[in-house]
Coordinates of C-alpha atoms (C1' of nucleotides) in Angstrom, one line a residue:
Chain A
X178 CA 0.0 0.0 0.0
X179 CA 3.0 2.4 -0.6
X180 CA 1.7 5.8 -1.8
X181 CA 2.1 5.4 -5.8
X182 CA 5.8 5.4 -6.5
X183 CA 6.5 8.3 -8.0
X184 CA 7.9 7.6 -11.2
X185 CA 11.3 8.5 -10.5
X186 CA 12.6 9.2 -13.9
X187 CA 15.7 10.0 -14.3
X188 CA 15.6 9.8 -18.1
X189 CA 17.4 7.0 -18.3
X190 CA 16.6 4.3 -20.6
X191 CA 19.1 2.0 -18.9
X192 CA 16.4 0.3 -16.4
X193 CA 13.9 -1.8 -18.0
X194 CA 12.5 -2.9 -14.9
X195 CA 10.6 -5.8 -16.9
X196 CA 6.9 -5.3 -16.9
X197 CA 6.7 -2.5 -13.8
X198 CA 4.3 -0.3 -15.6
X199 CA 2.9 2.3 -13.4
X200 CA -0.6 3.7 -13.9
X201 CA 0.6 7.2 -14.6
X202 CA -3.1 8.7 -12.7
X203 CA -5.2 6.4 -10.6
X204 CA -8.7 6.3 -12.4
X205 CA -11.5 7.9 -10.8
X206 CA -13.1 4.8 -9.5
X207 CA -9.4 4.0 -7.8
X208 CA -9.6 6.9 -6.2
X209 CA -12.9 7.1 -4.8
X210 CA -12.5 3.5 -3.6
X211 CA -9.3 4.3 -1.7
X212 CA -10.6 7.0 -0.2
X213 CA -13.5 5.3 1.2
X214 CA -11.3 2.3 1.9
X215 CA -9.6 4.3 4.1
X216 CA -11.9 5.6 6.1
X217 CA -13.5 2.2 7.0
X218 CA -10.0 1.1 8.1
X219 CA -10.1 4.5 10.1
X220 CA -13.1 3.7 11.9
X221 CA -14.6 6.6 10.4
X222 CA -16.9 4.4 9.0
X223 CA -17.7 2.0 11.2
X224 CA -19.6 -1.2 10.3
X225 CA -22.7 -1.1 9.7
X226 CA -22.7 2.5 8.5
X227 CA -24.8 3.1 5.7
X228 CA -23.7 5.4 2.9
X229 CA -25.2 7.7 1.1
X230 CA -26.9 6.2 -1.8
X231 CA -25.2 6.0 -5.7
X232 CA -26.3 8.9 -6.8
X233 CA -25.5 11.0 -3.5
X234 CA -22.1 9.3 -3.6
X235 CA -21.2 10.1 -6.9
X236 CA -21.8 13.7 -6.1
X237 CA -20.0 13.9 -2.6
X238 CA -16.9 12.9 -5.1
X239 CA -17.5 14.7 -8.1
X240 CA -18.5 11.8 -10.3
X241 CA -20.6 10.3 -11.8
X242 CA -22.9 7.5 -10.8
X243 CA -21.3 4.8 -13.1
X244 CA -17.8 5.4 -11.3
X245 CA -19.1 5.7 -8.1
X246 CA -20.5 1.9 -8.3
X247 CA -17.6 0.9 -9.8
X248 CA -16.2 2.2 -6.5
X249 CA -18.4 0.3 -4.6
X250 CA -17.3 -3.3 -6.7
X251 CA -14.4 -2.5 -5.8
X252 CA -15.1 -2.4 -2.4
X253 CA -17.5 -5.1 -2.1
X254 CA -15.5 -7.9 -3.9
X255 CA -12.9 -7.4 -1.3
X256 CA -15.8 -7.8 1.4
X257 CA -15.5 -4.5 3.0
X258 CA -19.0 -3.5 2.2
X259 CA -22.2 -5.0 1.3
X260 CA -25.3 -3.8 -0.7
X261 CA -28.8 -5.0 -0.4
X262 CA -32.0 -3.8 -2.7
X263 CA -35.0 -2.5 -2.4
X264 CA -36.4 0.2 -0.2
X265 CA -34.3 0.6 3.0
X266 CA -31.1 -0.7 1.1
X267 CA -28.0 1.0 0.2
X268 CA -24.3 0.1 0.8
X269 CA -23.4 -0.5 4.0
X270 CA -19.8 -1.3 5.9
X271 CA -19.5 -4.7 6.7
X272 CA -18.5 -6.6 9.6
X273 CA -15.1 -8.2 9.6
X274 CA -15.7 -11.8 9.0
X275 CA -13.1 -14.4 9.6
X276 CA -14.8 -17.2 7.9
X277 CA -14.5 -14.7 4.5
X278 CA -10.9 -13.8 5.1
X279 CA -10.5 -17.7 4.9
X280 CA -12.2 -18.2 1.8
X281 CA -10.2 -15.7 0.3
X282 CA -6.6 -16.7 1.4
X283 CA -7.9 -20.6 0.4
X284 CA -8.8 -18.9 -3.0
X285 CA -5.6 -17.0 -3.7
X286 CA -4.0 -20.5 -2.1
X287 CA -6.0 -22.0 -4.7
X288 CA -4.3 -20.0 -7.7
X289 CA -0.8 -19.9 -6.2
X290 CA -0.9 -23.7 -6.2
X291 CA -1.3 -24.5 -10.0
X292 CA 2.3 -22.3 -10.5
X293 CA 5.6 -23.4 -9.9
X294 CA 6.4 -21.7 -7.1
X295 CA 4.2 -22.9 -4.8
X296 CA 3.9 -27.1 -4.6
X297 CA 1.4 -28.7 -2.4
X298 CA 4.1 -30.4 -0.7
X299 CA 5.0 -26.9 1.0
X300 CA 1.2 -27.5 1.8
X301 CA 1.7 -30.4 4.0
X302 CA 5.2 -29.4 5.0
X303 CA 3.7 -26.2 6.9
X304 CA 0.4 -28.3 7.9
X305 CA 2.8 -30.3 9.9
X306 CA 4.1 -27.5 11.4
X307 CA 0.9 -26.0 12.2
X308 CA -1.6 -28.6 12.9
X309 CA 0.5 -30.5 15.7
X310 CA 1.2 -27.5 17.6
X311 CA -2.6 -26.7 17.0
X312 CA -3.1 -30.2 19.4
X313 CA -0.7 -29.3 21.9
X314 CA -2.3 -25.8 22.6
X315 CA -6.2 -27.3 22.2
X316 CA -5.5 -29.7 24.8
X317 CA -4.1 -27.1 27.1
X318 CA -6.5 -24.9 26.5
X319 CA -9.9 -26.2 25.9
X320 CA -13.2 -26.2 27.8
X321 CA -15.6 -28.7 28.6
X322 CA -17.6 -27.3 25.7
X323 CA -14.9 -27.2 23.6
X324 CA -13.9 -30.5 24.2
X325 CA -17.1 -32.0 23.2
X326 CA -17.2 -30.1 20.1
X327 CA -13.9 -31.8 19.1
X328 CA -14.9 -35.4 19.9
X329 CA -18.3 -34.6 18.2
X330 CA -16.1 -34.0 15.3
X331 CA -13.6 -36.8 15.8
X332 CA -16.8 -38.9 16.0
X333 CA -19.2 -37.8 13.1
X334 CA -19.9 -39.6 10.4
X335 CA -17.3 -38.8 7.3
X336 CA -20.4 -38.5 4.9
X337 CA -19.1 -37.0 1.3
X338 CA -22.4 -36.3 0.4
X339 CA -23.0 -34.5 3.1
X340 CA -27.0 -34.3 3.1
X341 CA -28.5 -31.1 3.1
X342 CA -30.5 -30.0 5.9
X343 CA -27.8 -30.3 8.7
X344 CA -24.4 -29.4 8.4
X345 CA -23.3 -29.8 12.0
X346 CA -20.3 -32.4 10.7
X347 CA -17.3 -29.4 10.3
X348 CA -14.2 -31.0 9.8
X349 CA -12.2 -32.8 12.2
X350 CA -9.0 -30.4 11.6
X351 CA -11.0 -27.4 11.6
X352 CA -12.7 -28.0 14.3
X353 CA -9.1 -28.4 16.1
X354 CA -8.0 -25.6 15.1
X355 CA -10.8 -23.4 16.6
X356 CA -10.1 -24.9 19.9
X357 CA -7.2 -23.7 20.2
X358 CA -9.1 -20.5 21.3
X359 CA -6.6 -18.7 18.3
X360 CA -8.1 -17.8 15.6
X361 CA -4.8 -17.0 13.9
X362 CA -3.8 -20.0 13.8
X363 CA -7.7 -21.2 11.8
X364 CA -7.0 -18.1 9.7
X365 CA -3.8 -20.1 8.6
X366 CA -4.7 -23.3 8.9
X367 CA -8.2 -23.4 7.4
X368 CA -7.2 -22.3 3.6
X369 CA -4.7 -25.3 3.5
X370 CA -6.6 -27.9 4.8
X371 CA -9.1 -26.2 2.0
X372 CA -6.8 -26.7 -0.8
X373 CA -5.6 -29.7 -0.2
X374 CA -9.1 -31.0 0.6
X375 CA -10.3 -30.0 -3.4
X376 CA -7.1 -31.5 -4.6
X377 CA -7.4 -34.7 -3.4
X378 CA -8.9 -37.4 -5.6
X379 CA -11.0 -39.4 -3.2
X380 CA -11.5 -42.1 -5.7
X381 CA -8.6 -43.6 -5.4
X382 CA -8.5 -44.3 -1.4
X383 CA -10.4 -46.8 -0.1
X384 CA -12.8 -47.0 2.9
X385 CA -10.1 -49.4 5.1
X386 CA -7.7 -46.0 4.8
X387 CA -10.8 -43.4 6.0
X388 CA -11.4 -46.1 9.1
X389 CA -7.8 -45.9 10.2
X390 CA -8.2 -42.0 9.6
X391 CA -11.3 -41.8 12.0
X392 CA -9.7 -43.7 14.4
X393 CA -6.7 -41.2 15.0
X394 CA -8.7 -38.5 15.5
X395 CA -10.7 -40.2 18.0
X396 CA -7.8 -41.0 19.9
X397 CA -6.5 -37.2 19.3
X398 CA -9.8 -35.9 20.7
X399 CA -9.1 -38.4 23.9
X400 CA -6.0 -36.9 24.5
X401 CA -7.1 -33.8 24.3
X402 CA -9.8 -34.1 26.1
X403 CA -7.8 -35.1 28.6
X404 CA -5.4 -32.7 28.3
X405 CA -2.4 -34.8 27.4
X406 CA -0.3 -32.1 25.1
X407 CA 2.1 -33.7 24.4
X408 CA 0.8 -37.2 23.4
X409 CA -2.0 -34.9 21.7
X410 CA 1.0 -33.1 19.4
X411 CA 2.6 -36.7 19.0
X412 CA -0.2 -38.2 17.6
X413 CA -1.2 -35.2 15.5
X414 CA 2.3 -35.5 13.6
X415 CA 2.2 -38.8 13.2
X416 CA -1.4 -38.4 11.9
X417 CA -0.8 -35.7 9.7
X418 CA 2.8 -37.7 8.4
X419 CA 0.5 -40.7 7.3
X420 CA -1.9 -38.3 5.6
X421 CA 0.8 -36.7 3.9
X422 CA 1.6 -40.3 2.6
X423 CA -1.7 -40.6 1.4
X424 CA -1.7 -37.2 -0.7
X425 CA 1.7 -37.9 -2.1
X426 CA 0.4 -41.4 -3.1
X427 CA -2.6 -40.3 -5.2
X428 CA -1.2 -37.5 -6.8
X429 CA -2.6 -33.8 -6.7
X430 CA -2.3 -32.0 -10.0
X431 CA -6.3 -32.3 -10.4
Chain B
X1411 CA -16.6 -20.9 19.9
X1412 CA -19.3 -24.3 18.9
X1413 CA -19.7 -24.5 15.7
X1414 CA -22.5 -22.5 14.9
X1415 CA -25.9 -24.9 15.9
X1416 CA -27.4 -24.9 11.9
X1417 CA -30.8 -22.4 12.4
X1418 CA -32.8 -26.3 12.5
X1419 CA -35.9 -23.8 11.6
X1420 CA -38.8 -26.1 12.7
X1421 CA -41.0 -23.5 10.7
X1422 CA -42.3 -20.6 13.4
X1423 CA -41.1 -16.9 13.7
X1424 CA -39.8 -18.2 16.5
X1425 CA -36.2 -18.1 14.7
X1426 CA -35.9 -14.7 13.2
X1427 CA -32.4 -16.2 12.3
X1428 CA -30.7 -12.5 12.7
X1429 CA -29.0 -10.8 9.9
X1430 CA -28.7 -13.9 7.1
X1431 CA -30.4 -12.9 4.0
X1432 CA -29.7 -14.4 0.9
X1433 CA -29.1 -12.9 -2.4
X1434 CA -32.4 -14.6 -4.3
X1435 CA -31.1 -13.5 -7.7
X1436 CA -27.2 -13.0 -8.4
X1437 CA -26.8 -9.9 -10.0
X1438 CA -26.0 -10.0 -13.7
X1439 CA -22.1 -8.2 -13.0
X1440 CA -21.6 -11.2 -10.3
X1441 CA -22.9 -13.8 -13.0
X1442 CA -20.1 -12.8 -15.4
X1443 CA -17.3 -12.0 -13.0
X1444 CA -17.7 -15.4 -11.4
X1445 CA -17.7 -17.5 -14.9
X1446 CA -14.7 -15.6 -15.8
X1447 CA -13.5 -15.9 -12.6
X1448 CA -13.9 -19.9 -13.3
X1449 CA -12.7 -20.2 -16.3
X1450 CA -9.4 -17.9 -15.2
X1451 CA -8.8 -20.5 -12.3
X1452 CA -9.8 -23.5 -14.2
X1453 CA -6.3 -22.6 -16.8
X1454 CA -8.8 -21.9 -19.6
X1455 CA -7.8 -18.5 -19.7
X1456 CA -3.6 -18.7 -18.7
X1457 CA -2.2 -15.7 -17.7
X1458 CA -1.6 -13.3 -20.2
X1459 CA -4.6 -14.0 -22.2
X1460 CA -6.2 -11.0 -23.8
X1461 CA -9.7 -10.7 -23.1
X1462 CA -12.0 -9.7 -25.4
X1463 CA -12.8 -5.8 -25.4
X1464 CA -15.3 -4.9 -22.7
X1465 CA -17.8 -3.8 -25.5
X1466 CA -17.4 -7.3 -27.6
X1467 CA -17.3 -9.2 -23.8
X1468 CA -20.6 -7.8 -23.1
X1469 CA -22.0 -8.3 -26.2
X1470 CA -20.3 -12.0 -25.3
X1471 CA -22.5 -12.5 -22.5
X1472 CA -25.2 -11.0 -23.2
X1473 CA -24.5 -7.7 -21.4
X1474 CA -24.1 -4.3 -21.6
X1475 CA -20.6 -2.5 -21.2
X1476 CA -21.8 -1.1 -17.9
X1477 CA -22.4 -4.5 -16.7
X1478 CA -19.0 -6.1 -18.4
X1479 CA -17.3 -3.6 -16.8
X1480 CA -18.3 -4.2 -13.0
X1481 CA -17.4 -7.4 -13.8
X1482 CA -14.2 -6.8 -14.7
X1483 CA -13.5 -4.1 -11.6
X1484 CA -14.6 -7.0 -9.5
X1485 CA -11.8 -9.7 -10.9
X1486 CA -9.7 -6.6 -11.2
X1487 CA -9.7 -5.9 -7.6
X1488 CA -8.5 -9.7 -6.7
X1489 CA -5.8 -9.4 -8.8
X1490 CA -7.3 -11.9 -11.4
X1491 CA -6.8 -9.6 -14.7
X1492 CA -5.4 -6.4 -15.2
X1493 CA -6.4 -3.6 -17.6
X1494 CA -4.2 -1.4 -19.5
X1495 CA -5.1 1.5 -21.6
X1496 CA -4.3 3.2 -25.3
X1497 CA -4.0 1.1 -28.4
X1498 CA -2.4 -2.5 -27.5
X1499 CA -4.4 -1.9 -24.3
X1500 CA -7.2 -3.9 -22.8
X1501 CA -7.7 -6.6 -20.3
X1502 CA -5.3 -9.2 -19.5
X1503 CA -5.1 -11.8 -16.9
X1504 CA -2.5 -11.7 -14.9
X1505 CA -0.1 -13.8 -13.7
X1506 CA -0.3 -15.0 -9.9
X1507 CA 1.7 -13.4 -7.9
X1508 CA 2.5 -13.9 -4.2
X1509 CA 3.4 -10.3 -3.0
X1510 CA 0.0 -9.6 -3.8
X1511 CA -1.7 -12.3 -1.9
X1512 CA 0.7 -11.4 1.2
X1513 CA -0.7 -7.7 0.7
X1514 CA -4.2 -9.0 0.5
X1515 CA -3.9 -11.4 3.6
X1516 CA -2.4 -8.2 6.0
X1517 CA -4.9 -6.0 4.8
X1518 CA -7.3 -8.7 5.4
X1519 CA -6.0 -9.8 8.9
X1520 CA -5.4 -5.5 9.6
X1521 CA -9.1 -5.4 9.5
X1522 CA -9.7 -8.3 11.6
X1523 CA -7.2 -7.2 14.2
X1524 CA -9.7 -4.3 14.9
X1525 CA -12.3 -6.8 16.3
X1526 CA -12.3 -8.8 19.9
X1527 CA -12.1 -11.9 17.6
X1528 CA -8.5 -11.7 16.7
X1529 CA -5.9 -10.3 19.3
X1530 CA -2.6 -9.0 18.7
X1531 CA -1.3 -11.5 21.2
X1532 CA -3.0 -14.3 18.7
X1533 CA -0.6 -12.7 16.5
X1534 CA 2.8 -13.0 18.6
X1535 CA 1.7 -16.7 19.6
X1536 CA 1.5 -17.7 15.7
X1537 CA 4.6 -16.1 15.1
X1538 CA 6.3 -17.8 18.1
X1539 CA 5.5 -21.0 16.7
X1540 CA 6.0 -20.1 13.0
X1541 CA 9.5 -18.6 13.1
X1542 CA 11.6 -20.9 15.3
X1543 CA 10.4 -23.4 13.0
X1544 CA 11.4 -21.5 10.0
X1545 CA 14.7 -20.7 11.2
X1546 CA 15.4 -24.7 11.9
X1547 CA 14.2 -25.5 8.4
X1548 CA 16.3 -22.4 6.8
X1549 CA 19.4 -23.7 8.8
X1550 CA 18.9 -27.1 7.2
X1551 CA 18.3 -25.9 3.5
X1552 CA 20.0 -22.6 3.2
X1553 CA 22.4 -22.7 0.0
X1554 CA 25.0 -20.4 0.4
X1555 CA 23.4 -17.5 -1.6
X1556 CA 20.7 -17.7 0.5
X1557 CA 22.9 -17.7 3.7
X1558 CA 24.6 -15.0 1.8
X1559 CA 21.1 -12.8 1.6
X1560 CA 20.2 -14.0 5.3
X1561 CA 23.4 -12.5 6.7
X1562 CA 22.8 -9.4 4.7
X1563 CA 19.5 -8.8 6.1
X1564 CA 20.9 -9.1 9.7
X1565 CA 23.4 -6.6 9.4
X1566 CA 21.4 -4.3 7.1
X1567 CA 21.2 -1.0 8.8
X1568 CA 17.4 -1.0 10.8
X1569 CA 16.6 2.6 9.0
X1570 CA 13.5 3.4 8.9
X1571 CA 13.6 6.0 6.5
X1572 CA 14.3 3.8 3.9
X1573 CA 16.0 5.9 1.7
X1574 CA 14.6 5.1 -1.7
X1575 CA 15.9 4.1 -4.5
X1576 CA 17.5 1.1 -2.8
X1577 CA 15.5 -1.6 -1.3
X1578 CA 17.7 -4.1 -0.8
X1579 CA 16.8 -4.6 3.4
X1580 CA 14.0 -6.7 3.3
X1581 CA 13.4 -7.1 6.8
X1582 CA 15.0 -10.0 9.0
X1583 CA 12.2 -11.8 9.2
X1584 CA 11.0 -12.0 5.7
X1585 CA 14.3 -13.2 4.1
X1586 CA 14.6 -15.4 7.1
X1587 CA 11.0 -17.0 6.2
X1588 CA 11.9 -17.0 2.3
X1589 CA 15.0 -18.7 3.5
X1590 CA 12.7 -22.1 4.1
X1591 CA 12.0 -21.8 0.7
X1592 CA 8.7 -22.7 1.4
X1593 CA 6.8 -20.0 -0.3
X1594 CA 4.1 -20.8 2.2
X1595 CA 5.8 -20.1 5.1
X1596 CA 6.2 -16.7 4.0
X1597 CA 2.4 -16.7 3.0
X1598 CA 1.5 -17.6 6.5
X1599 CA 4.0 -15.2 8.7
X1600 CA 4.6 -12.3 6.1
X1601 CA 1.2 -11.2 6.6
X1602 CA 1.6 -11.5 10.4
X1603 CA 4.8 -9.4 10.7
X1604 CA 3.3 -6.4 8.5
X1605 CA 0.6 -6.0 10.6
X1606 CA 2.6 -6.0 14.3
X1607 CA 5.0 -3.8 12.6
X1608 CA 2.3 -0.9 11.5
X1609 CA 0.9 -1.3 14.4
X1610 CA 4.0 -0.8 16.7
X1611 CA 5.0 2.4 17.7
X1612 CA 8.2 2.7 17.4
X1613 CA 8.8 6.0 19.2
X1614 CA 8.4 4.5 22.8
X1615 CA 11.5 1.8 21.7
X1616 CA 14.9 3.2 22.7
X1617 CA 17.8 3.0 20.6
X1618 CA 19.4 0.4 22.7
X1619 CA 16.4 -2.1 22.2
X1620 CA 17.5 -2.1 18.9
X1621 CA 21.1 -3.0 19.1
X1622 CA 19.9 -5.8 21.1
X1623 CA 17.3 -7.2 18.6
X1624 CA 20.0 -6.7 16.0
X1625 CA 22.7 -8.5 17.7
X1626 CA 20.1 -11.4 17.9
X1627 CA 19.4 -11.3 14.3
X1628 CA 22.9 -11.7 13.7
X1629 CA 23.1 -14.4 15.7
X1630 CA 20.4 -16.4 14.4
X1631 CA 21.8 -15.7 11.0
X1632 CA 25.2 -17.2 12.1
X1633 CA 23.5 -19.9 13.0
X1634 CA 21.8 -20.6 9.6
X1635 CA 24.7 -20.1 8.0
X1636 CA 26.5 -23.2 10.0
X1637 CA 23.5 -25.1 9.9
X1638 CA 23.3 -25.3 13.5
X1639 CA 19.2 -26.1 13.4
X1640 CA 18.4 -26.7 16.7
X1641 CA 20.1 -23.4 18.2
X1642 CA 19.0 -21.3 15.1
X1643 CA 15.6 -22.1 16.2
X1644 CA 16.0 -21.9 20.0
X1645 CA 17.7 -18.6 19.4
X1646 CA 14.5 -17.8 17.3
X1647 CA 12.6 -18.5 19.7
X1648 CA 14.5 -16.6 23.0
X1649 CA 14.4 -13.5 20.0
X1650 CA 10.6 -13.4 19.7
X1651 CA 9.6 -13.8 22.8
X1652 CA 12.3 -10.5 23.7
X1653 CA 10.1 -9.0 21.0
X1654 CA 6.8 -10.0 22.5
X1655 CA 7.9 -8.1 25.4
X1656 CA 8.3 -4.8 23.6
X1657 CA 5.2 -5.2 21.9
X1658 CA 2.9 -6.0 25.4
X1659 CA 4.7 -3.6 26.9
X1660 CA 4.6 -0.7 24.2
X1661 CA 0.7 -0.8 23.6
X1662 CA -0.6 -2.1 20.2
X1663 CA -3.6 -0.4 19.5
X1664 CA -2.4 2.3 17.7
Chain C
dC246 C1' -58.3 -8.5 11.8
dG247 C1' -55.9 -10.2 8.1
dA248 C1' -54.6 -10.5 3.2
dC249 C1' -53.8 -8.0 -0.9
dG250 C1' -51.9 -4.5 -3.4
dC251 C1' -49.9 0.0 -4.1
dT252 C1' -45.9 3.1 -3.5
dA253 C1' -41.4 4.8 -2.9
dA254 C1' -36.5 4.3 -2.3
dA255 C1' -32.3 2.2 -4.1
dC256 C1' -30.0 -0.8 -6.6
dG257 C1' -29.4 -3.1 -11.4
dT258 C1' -29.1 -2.6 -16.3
dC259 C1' -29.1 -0.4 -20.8
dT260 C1' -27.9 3.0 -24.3
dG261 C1' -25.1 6.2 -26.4
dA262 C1' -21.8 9.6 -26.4
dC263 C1' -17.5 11.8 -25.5
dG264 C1' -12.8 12.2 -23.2
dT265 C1' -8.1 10.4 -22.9
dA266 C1' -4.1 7.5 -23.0
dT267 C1' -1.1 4.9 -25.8
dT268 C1' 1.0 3.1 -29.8
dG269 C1' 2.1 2.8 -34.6
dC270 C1' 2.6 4.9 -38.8
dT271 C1' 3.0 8.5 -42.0
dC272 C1' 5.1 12.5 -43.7
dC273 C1' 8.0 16.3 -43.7
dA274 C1' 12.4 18.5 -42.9
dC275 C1' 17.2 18.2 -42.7
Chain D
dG1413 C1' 18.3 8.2 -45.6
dT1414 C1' 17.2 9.3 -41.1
dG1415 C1' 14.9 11.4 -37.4
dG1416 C1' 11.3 13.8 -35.2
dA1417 C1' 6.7 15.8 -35.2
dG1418 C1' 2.1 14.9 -35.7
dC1419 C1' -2.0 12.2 -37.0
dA1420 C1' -5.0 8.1 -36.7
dA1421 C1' -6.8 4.1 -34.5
dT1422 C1' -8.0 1.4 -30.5
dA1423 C1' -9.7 0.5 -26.2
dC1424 C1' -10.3 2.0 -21.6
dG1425 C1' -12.4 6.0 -18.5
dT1426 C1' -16.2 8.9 -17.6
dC1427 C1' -20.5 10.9 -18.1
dA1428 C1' -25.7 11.6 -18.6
dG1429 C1' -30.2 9.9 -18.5
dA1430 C1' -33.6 6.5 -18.6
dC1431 C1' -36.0 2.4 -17.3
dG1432 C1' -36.5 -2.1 -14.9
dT1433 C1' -36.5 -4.7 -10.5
dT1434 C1' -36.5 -5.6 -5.7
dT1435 C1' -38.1 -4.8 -1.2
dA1436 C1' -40.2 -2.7 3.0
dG1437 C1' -43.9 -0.2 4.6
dC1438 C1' -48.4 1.3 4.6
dG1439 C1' -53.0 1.7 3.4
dT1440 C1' -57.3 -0.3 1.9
dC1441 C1' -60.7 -3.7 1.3
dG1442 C1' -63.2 -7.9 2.4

DNA sequence: CGACGCTAAACGTCTGACGTATTGCTCCAC
DNA sequence: GTGGAGCAATACGTCAGACGTTTAGCGTCG
């Protein structure tokens, strides 16, 4: 978010600097969405604000309606407002929502992971690094509550067809990852486990390998619920090591 | 933090189920955006492709230009295409890019850090388990360029005027997660760092704080550099808790 | 008293036009 | 022949106005 490098030329032909083409003046609909960008992050507009409607907007800038909503696409594809129809609608500033910011990171994963630079095997590599210590803190951590949410996961059915009407089966992993009470840690966690879950071919596994699968995270949830850390983080390694084995077996590339 | 009990709306205004409204109808710009969006992710546009112009994508889809256009401000702002203007101009898709997603999580997580959900301290404890852990796997991989570019970063002058036209100190900490060469390592604590860092003020540090955290750096680096892994990443560790202790002590919020 | 239907506010979409940035090519001067 | 100035073409950027669509609220009628 540096302020628009100015183009420093010193009339020299002798950088190239590849394909840094700078936008010589931010369009209108740039600038309008900044400015109001900023002033959510401010506070000056808190959530829920409503703002003035298209037309009004446009005018408070000096545009015109068109770039105004532009503006405002802007603004909503990156979630930080939301717009609703009809008679009492408008814009409005959005609440933070975590469960977005995951979806986005696991969509920019998404993309990041079909180019050279970033193989799924990093994936797993930081999963490991994550997800043990994940056990460790939920089972020094967790409430009674929390605690039954886990083994409720550890213990629900791994239906793929997931029937509609009751979605009360989150998975296993995630569900650690909330107990540990960080949410940092599901912000980071979450979009992996989400990339790697679309990448998988399930086809090619068979039921005997999901059994043995349910069965560690039942005994993770024991020891966490008991509040063994470090036989919680042991068996999440090794967990997470034999599901490693299982990714790199079926192959990922789609 | 149970997983959300699903609404189980047993008919009855007795569930006024609070703010979730759904979208009956996806707006006509959202339509388009998201099947480009699909076909951009799904490699049948690569990056670099030249869209169509926005008049002849409309007419593509059925559209007006208006409506082609939000489209395209909406994929715009993910970083999905990029539009240049003049002859030779028009709308490209661009090539993924991981500076961009890193900028996109911290903004994201910047937000979020504003709300009781996520804590600054959630922050340090993610980055206490994140960077010890980098700093063992950098000691084990580290070529000697790398090493080269670690030790450079330790000893790099901490100015924060940055004088520009020479960027060369990435901070510590960034080179030192690059260093894993585990792109997502970086994606995970890059995002982390930027926000502690705009949100420390720096003014209540004295100068001898720094010497300190720099003589640590170059420590660590030394480390790396003999592959020493288990005291690179105890020394990581010993260094960010020090850290935590300027930040809990300092204030964070702003 | 309840259901139906009307109304108004805002967003959603369309049309057409003009401004502007950028590039390539032409044409003229030297 | 070469080099620079200027024109033309393309596609994005912006504007203006109009009409359709959605939705909440309210009034009316049975």
């Amino acid at each position: 978010m540096p302020p628009q490098p100015p183009a420093s030329g010193t009339a020299g032909p002798s950088t190239p600097v590849a394909h840094l083409r700078v936008q010589r003046v931010r369009p209108a609909y740039r600038q309008v969405a900044d400015e109001l960008r900023t002033q959510i992050l401010a506070g000056t507009l808190p959530a829920g604000t409503r703002l003035p409607n298209e037309a009004e907007l446009g005018r408070a800038f000096g545009v015109s309606r068109s770039t105004a909503r532009e503006a405002l696409r802007v603004l909503s594809s990156q979630h930080l407002v939301e717009t609703l129809r009809g008679v009492q609608g408008g814009t409005f500033v959005s609440e933070p929502d975590p469960a977005r910011v995951v979806e986005d990171v696991g969509s920019a994963l998404g993309v990041l992971v079909m180019t050279p630079q970033l193989h799924v095997s990093d994936l797993l590599e930081a999963r490991l690094l994550l997800e043990p210590a994940a056990a460790r803190l939920a089972a020094q951590r967790a409430d009674a509550e929390t605690v039954e949410a886990v083994r409720a996961a550890a213990a629900a059915p791994r239906d793929d067809r997931d029937p509609s009407g009751f979605v009360g089966h989150l998975d296993f992993h995630t569900t650690l990852l909330m107990a540990t009470g960080n949410l940092m840690l599901t912000l980071m966690g979450q979009p992996v486990n989400d990339v790697l879950r679309t990448r998988l071919r399930r086809a090619g596994v068979e039921a005997g390998e999901w059994d043995k699968v349910d069965a560690c995270h039942r005994e993770i949830a024991e020891h966490i619920a008991e509040g063994r850390a470090g036989e919680a983080e042991e068996s999440m390694r090794d967990h997470i090591v034999e599901l490693r084995r299982l990714y790199e077996r079926d192959g990922f590339w789609t």
